[in-house]
GROMACS .gro file of C-alpha atoms in nm:
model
  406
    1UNK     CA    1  -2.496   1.521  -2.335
    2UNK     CA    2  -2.249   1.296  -2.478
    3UNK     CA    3  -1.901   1.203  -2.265
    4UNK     CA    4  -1.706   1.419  -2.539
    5UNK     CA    5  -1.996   1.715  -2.427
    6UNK     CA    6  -1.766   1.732  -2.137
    7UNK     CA    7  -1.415   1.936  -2.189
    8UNK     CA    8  -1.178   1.686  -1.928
    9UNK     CA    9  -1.321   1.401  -2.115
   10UNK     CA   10  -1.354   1.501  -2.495
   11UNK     CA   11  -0.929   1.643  -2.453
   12UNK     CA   12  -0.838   1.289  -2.347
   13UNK     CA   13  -1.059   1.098  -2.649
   14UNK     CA   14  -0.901   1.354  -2.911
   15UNK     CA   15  -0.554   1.429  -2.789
   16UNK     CA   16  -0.261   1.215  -2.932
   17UNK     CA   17  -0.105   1.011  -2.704
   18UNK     CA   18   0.126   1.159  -2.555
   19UNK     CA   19   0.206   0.984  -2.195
   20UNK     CA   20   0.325   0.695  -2.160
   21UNK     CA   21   0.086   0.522  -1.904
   22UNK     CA   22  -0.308   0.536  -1.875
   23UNK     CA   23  -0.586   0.484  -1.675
   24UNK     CA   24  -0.845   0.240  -1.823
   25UNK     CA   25  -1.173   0.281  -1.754
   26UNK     CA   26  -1.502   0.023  -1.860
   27UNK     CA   27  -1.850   0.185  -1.845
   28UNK     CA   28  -2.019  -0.098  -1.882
   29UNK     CA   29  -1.852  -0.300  -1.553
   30UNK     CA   30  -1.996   0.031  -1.384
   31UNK     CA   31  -2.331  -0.018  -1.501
   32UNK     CA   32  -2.315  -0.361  -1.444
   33UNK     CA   33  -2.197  -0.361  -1.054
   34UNK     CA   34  -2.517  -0.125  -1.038
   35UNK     CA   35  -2.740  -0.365  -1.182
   36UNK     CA   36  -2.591  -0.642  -0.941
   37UNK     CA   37  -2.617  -0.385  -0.647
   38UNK     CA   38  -3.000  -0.286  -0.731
   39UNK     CA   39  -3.056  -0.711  -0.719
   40UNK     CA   40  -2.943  -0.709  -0.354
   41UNK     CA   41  -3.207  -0.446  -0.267
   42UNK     CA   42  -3.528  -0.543  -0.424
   43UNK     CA   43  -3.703  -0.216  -0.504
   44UNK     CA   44  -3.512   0.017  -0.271
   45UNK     CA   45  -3.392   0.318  -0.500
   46UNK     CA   46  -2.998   0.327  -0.527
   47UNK     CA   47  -2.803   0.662  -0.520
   48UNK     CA   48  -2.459   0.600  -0.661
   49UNK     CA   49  -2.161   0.770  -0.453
   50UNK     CA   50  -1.992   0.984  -0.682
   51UNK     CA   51  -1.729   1.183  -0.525
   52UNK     CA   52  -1.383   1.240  -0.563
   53UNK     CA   53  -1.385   1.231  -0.907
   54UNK     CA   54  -1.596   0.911  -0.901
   55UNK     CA   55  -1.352   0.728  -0.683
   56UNK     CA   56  -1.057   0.846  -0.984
   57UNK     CA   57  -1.304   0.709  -1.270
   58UNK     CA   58  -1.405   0.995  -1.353
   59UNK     CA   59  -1.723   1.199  -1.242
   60UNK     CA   60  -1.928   1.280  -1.537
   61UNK     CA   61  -1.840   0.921  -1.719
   62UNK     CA   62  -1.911   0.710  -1.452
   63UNK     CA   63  -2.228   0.918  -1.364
   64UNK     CA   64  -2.361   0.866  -1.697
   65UNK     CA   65  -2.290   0.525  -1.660
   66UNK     CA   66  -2.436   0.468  -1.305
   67UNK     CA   67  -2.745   0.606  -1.453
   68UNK     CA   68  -2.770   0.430  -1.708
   69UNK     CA   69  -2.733   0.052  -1.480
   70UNK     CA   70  -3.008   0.168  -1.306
   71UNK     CA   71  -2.927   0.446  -1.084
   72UNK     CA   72  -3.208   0.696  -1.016
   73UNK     CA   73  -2.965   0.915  -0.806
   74UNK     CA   74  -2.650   1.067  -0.763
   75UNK     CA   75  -2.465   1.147  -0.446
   76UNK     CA   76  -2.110   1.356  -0.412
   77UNK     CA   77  -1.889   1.556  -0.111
   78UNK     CA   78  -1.838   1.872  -0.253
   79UNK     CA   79  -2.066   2.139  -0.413
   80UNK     CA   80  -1.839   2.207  -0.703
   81UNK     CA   81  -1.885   1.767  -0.810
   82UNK     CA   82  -2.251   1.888  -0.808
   83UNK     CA   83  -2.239   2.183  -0.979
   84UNK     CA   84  -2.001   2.046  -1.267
   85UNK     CA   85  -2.242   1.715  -1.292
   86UNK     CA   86  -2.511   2.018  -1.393
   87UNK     CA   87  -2.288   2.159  -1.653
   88UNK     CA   88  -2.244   1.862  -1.796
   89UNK     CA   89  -2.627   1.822  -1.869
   90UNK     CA   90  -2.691   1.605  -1.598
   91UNK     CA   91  -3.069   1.640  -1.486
   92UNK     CA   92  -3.114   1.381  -1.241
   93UNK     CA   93  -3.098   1.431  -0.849
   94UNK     CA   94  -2.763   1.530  -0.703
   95UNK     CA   95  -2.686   1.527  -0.311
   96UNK     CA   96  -2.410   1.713  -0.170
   97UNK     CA   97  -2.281   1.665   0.182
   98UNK     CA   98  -2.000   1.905   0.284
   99UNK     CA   99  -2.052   2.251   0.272
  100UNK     CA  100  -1.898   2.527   0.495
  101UNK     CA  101  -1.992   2.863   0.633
  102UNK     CA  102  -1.974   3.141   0.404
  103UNK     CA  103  -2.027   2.889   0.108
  104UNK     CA  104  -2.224   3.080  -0.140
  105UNK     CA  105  -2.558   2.801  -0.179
  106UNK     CA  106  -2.749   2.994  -0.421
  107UNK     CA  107  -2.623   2.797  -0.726
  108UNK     CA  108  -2.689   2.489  -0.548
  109UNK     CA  109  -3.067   2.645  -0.507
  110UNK     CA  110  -3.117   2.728  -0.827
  111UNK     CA  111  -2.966   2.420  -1.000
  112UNK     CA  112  -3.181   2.198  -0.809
  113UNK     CA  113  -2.928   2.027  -0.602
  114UNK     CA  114  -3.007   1.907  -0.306
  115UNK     CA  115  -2.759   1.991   0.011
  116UNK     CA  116  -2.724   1.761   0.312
  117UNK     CA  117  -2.757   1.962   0.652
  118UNK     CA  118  -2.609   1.883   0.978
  119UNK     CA  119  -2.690   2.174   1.125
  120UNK     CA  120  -2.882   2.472   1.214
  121UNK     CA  121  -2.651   2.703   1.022
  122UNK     CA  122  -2.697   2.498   0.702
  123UNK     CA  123  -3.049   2.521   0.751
  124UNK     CA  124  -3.069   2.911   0.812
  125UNK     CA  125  -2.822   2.917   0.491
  126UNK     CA  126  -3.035   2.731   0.268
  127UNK     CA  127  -3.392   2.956   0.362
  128UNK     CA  128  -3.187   3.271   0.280
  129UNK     CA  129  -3.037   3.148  -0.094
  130UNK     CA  130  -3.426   3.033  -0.115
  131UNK     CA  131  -3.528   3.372  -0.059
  132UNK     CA  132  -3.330   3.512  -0.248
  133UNK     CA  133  -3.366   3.298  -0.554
  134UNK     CA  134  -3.728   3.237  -0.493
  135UNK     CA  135  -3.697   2.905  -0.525
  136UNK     CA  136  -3.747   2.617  -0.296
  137UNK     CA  137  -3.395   2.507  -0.118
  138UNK     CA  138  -3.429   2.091  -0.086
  139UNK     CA  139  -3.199   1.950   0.149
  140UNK     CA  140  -3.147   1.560   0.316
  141UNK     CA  141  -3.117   1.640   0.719
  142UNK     CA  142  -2.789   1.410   0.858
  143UNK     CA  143  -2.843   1.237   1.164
  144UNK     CA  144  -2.506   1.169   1.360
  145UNK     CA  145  -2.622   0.783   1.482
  146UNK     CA  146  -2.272   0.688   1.598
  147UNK     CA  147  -1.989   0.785   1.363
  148UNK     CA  148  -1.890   1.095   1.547
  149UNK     CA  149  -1.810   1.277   1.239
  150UNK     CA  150  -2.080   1.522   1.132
  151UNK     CA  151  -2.400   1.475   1.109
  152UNK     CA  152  -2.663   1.632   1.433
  153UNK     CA  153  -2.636   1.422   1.702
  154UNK     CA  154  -2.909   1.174   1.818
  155UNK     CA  155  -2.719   1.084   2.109
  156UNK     CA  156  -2.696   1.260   2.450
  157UNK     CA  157  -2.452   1.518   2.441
  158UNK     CA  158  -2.188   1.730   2.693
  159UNK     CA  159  -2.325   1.993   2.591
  160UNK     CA  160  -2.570   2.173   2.284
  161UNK     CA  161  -2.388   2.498   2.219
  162UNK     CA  162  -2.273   2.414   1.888
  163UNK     CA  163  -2.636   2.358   1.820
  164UNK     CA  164  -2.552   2.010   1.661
  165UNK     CA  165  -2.838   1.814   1.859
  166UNK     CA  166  -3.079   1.648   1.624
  167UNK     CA  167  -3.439   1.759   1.823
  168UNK     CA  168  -3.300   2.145   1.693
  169UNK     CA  169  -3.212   2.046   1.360
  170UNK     CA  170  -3.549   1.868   1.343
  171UNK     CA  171  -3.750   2.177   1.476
  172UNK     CA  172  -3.596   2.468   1.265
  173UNK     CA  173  -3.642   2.257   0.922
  174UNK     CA  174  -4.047   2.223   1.051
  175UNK     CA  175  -4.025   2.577   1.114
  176UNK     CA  176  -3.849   2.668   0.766
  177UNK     CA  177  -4.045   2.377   0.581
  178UNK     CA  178  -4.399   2.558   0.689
  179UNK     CA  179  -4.253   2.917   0.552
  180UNK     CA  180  -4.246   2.765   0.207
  181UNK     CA  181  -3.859   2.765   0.167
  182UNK     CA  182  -3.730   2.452   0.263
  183UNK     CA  183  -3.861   2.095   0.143
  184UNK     CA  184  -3.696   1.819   0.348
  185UNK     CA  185  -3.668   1.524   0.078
  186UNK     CA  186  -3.450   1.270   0.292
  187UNK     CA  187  -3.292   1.176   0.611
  188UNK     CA  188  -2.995   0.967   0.633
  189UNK     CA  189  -2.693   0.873   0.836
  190UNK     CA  190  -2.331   0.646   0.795
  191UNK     CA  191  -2.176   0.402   0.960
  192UNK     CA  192  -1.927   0.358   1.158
  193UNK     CA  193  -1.827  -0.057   1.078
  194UNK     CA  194  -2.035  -0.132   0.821
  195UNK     CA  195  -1.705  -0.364   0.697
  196UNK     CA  196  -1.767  -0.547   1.014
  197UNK     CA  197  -2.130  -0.704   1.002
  198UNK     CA  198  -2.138  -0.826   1.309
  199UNK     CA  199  -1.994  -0.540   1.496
  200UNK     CA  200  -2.255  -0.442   1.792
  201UNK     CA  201  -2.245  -0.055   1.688
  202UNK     CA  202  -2.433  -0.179   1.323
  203UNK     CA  203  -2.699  -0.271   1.491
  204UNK     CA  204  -2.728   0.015   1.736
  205UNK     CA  205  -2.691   0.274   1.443
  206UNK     CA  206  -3.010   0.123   1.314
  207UNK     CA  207  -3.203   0.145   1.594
  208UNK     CA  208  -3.083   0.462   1.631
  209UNK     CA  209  -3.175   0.599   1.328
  210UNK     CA  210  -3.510   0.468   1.320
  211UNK     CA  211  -3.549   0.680   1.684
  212UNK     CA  212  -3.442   0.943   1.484
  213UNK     CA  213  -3.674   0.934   1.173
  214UNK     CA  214  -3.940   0.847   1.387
  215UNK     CA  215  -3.886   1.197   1.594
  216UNK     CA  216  -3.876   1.369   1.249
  217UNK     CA  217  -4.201   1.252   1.125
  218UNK     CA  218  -4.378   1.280   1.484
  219UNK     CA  219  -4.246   1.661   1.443
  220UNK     CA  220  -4.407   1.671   1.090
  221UNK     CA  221  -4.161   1.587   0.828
  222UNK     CA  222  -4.215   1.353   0.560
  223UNK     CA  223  -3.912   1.260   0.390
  224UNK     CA  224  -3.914   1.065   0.042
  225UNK     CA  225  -3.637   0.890   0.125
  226UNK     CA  226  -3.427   0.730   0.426
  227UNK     CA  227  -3.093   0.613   0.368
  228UNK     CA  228  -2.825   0.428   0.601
  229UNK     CA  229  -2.653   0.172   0.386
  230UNK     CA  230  -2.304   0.282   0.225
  231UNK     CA  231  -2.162  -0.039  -0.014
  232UNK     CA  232  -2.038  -0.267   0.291
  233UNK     CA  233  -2.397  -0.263   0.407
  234UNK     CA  234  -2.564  -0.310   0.103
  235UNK     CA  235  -2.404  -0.608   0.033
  236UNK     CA  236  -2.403  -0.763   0.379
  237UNK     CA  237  -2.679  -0.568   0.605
  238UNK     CA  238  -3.016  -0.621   0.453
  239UNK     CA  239  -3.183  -0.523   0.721
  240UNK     CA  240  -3.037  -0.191   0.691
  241UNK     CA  241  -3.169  -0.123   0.332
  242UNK     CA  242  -3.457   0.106   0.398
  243UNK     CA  243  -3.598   0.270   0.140
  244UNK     CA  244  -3.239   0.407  -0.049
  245UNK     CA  245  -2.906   0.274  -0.069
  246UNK     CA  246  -2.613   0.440  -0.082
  247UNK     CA  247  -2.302   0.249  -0.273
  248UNK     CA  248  -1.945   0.399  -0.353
  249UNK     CA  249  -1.645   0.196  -0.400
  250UNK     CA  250  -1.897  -0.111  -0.510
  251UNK     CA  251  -2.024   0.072  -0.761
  252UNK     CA  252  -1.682   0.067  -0.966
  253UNK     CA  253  -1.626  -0.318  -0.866
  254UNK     CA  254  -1.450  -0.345  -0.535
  255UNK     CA  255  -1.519  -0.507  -0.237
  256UNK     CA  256  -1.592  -0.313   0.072
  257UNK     CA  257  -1.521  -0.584   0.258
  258UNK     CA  258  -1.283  -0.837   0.114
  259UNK     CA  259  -1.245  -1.043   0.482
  260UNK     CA  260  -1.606  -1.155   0.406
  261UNK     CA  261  -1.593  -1.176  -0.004
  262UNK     CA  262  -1.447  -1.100  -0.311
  263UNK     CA  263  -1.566  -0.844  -0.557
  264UNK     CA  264  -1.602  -1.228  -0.781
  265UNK     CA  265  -1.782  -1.338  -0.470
  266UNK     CA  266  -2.037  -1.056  -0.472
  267UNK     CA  267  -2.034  -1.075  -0.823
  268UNK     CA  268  -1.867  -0.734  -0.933
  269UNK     CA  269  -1.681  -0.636  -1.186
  270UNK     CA  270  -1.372  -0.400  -1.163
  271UNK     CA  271  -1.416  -0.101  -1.365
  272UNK     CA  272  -1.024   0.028  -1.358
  273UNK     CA  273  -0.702  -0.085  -1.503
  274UNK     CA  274  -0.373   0.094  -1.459
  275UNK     CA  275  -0.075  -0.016  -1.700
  276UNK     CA  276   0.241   0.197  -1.800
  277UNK     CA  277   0.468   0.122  -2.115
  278UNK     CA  278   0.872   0.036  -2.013
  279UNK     CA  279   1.044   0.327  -2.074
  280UNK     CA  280   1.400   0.175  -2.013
  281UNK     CA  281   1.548  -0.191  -2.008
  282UNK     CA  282   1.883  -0.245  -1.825
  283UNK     CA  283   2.082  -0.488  -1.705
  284UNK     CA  284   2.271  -0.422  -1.363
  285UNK     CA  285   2.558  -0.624  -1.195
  286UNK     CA  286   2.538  -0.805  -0.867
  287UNK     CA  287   2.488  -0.601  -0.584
  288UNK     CA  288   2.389  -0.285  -0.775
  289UNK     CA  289   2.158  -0.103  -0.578
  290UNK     CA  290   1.814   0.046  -0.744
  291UNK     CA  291   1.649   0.404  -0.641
  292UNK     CA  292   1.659   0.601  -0.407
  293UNK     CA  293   1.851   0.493  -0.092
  294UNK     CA  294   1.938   0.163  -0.252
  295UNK     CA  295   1.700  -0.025  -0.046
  296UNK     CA  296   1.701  -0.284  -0.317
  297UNK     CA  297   1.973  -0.508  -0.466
  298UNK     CA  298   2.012  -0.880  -0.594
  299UNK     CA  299   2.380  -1.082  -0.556
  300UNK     CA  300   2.326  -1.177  -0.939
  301UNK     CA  301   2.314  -0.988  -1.268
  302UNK     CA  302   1.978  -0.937  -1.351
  303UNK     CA  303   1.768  -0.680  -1.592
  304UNK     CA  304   1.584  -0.410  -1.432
  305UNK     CA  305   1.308  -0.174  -1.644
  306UNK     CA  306   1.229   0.189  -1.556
  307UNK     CA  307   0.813   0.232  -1.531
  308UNK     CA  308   0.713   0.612  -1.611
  309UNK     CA  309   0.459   0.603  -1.324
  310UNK     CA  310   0.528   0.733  -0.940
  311UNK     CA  311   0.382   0.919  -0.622
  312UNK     CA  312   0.264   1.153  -0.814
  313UNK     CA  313   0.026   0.951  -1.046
  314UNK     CA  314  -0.113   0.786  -0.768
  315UNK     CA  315   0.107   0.507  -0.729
  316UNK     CA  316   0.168   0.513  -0.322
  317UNK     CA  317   0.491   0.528  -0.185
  318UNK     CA  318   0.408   0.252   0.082
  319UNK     CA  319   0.420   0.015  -0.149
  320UNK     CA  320   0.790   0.053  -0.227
  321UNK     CA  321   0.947  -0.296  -0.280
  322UNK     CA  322   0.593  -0.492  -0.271
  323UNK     CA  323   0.347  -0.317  -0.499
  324UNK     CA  324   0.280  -0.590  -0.750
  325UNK     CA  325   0.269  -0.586  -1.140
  326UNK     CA  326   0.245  -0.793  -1.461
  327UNK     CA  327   0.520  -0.782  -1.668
  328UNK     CA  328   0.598  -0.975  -2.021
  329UNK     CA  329   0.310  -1.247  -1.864
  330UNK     CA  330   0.479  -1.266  -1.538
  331UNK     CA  331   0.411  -1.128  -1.156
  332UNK     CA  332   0.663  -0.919  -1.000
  333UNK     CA  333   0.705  -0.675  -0.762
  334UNK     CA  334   0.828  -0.246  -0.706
  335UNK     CA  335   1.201  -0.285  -0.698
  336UNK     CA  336   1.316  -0.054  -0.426
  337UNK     CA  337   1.183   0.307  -0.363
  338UNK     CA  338   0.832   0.419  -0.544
  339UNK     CA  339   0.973   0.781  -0.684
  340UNK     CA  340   0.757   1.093  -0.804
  341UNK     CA  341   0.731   0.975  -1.146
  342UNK     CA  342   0.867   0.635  -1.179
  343UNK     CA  343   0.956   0.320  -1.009
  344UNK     CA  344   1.169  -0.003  -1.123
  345UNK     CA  345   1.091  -0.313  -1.151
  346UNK     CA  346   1.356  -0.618  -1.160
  347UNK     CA  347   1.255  -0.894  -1.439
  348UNK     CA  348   1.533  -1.129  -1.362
  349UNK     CA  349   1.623  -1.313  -1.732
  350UNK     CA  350   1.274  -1.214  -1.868
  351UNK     CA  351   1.290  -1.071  -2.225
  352UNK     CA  352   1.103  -0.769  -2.175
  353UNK     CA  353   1.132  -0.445  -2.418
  354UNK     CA  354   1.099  -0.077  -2.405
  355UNK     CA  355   0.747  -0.017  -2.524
  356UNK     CA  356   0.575  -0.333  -2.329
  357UNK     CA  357   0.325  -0.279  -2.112
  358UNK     CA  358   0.316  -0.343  -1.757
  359UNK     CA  359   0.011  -0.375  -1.644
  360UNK     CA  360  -0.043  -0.218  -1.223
  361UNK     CA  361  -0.390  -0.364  -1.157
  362UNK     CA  362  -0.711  -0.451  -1.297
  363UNK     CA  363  -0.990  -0.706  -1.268
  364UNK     CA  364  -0.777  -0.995  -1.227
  365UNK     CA  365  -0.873  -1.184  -1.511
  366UNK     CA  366  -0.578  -1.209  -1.709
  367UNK     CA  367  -0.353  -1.258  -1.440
  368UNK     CA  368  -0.261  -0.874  -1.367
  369UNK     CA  369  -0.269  -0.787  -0.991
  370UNK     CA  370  -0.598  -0.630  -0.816
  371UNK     CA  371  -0.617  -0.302  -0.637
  372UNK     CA  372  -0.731  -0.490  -0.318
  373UNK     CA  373  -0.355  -0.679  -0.381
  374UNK     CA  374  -0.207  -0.325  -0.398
  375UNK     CA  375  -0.346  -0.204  -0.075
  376UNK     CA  376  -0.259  -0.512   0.116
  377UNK     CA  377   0.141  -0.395  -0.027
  378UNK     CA  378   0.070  -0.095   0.108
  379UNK     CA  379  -0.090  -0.116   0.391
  380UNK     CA  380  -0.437   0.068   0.315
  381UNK     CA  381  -0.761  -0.008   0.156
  382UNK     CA  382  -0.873  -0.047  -0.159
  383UNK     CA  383  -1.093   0.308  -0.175
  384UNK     CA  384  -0.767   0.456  -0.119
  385UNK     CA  385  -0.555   0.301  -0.448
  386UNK     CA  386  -0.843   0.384  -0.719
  387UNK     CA  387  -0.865   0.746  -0.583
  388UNK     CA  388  -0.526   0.830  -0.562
  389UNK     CA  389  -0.473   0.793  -0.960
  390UNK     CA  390  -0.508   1.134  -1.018
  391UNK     CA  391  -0.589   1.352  -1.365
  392UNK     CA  392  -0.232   1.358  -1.463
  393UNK     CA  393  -0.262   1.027  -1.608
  394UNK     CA  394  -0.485   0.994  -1.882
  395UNK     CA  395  -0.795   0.798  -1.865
  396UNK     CA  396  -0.938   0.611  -2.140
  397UNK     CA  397  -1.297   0.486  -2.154
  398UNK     CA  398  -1.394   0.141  -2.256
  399UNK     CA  399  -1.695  -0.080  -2.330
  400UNK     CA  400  -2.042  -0.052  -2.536
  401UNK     CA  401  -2.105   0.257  -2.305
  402UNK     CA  402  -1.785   0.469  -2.413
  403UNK     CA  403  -1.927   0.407  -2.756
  404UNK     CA  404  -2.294   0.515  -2.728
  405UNK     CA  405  -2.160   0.856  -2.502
  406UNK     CA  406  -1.884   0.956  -2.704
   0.00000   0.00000   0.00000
């Protein structure tokens, strides 16, 4: 299916434009950062990282694209990423990782998409939508190696009552595999400082999860695929690789660790651009404060332009006063307070008009800041500025990709 096959996408590529900001999106850097990631594996199969709206590019576009660099897998959060990746005509395999009790998983059962389990509940839940569907439920089993987060533990625990101990999870899907519903296709764990390569606990997680695996397949199992590596390990924990990876924010061009390199460094391409058009030019007299609270003023007259972008586009609050942006060829900076749907921006003498674009962040190529610059203003990480751009603003899909899709 084409990207106009999918509603979301085809109302943005027809619709007249009608906001006055957008979010810029180029398939082909996506395709290309998988390319570069597959390099740094050798023949391990990568599973791009999908979720949340494909870190804000976009699921079913940057799925398609993923794919098409090389990707023989996809992986997403929630059930409803999964199912909509289906509707959209997408055959290839889909993991999901967060499901709840009293989550319907027959759809997920019949649409051949595989769900993660942690533990025995997920299990039981799968083997009864099998039954019912008469089909075979596939499902990854999670091994808890050291995150704490979910995942069945293959460390000692206080106690097993929540029945989250890997040796149970590991016995009921032998038990459920043998009845005929259940195929176990993977195991796989996270970790916990993968941005840190030479934190002790990446090295224990890896001997822990080869304990683990090796348990599973003494019990019986004999999974397809084993997976550890998220994108900080791929690019920086070989030794980790196994026979999967699993990338995310690399996969759209950032680095997961920008202490140790640049996305330039690792040879990565930024897929996302954020830019606005001025809405409003003004020039203010000394001392005029700007937004809310007047937490910003200058002791000269200077010209000040309204951006028709805020908190609720994506644009964080935190960065009030330090977010930076390009404007008329220039860098400058949030003027005071980031507001729900706009923030200013002081030019000084600049000649800048209503109409020109200011340009958020980007690759970096042209001068325009980089999202890793925005979450150092703001005191987060990078994962965090691409997602927060939400489907309010527009996106628009760039590069030899777009063109083949649309």
């Amino acid at each position: 299916m084409s990207l106009s096959g999918d509603p979301a996408v085809a109302g943005v590529l027809a619709a007249p434009r009608l906001w006055p900001a957008r979010v810029t999106i180029d398939l082909d850097a996506i395709a290309h950062n998988v390319g570069v990631l597959r390099e740094h594996v050798g023949g391990a199969a990568l599973m791009a990282v999908v979720k949340a709206d494909a870190y804000g590019h976009g699921l079913v576009p940057s799925a398609r694209a993923a794919l098409a660099g090389g990707a023989c897998s996809l992986g997403v959060a929630q059930a409803t990423e999964a199912v909509a990746l289906r509707r959209a005509g997408v055959t290839d395999p889909v993991l999901t990782w967060l499901v709840a009790p009293g989550m319907d998983l027959a759809p997920l059962v019949e649409q051949d998409i595989e769900v993660a389990a942690s533990t025995p509940w997920t299990l039981q839940a799968l083997a009864e939508a099998a039954r019912a569907t008469g089909t075979v439920a596939v499902t990854q089993l999670k091994v808890d190696t050291g995150l704490g987060r979910n995942g069945a533990s293959a460390l000692p625990l206080p106690s097993r009552d929540q029945g989250t101990d890997w040796n149970d999870l590991v016995a009921l899907a032998v038990r459920l595999s043998a009845e005929g519903v259940l195929r176990v296709k993977g195991i796989f764990s996270h970790f916990a400082y993968a941005d840190a390569p030479g934190h002790p606990t990446v090295r224990a997680q890896q001997a822990t999860f080869a304990e683990a695996v090796a348990l599973a397949e003494r019990a019986g199992l004999e999974p397809e695929v084993r997976h550890l590596s998220n994108s900080a390990a791929t690019l920086t924990s070989p030794e980790a690789t196994w026979d999967m990876v699993r990338p995310g924010l690399s996969v759209y061009g950032l680095s997961p660790v920008p202490d140790v390199g640049s996305a330039a460094d690792f040879g990565l391409r930024p897929a996302m651009r954020v830019s606005a058009d001025v809405a409003v030019v003004k020039r203010l007299p000394a001392g005029q404060g700007v937004s809310y609270g007047h937490t910003y003023a200058v002791d000269h007259e200077s010209t000040f332009v309204d951006i028709p972008l805020g908190y609720a586009d994506g644009v964080p609050r935190h960065a009030s006063n330090a977010g930076p942006v390009l404007v008329a060829g220039a860098r400058r900076h949030v003027s005071g307070r980031v507001c729900m749907d706009q923030f200013v921006v002081d030019v000084g003498d600049d000649p800048v008009a209503v109409g020109d674009e200011v340009v958020l962040f980007g690759p970096g190529e042209e001068g325009e800041p980089t999202a890793q610059e925005w979450a150092e203003a703001a005191g987060t990480i990078s994962y965090e500025i691409v997602t927060r751009f939400g489907p309010r603003v527009p996106r628009h899909y760039v590069g030899a990709l777009a063109e083949e899709l649309a």
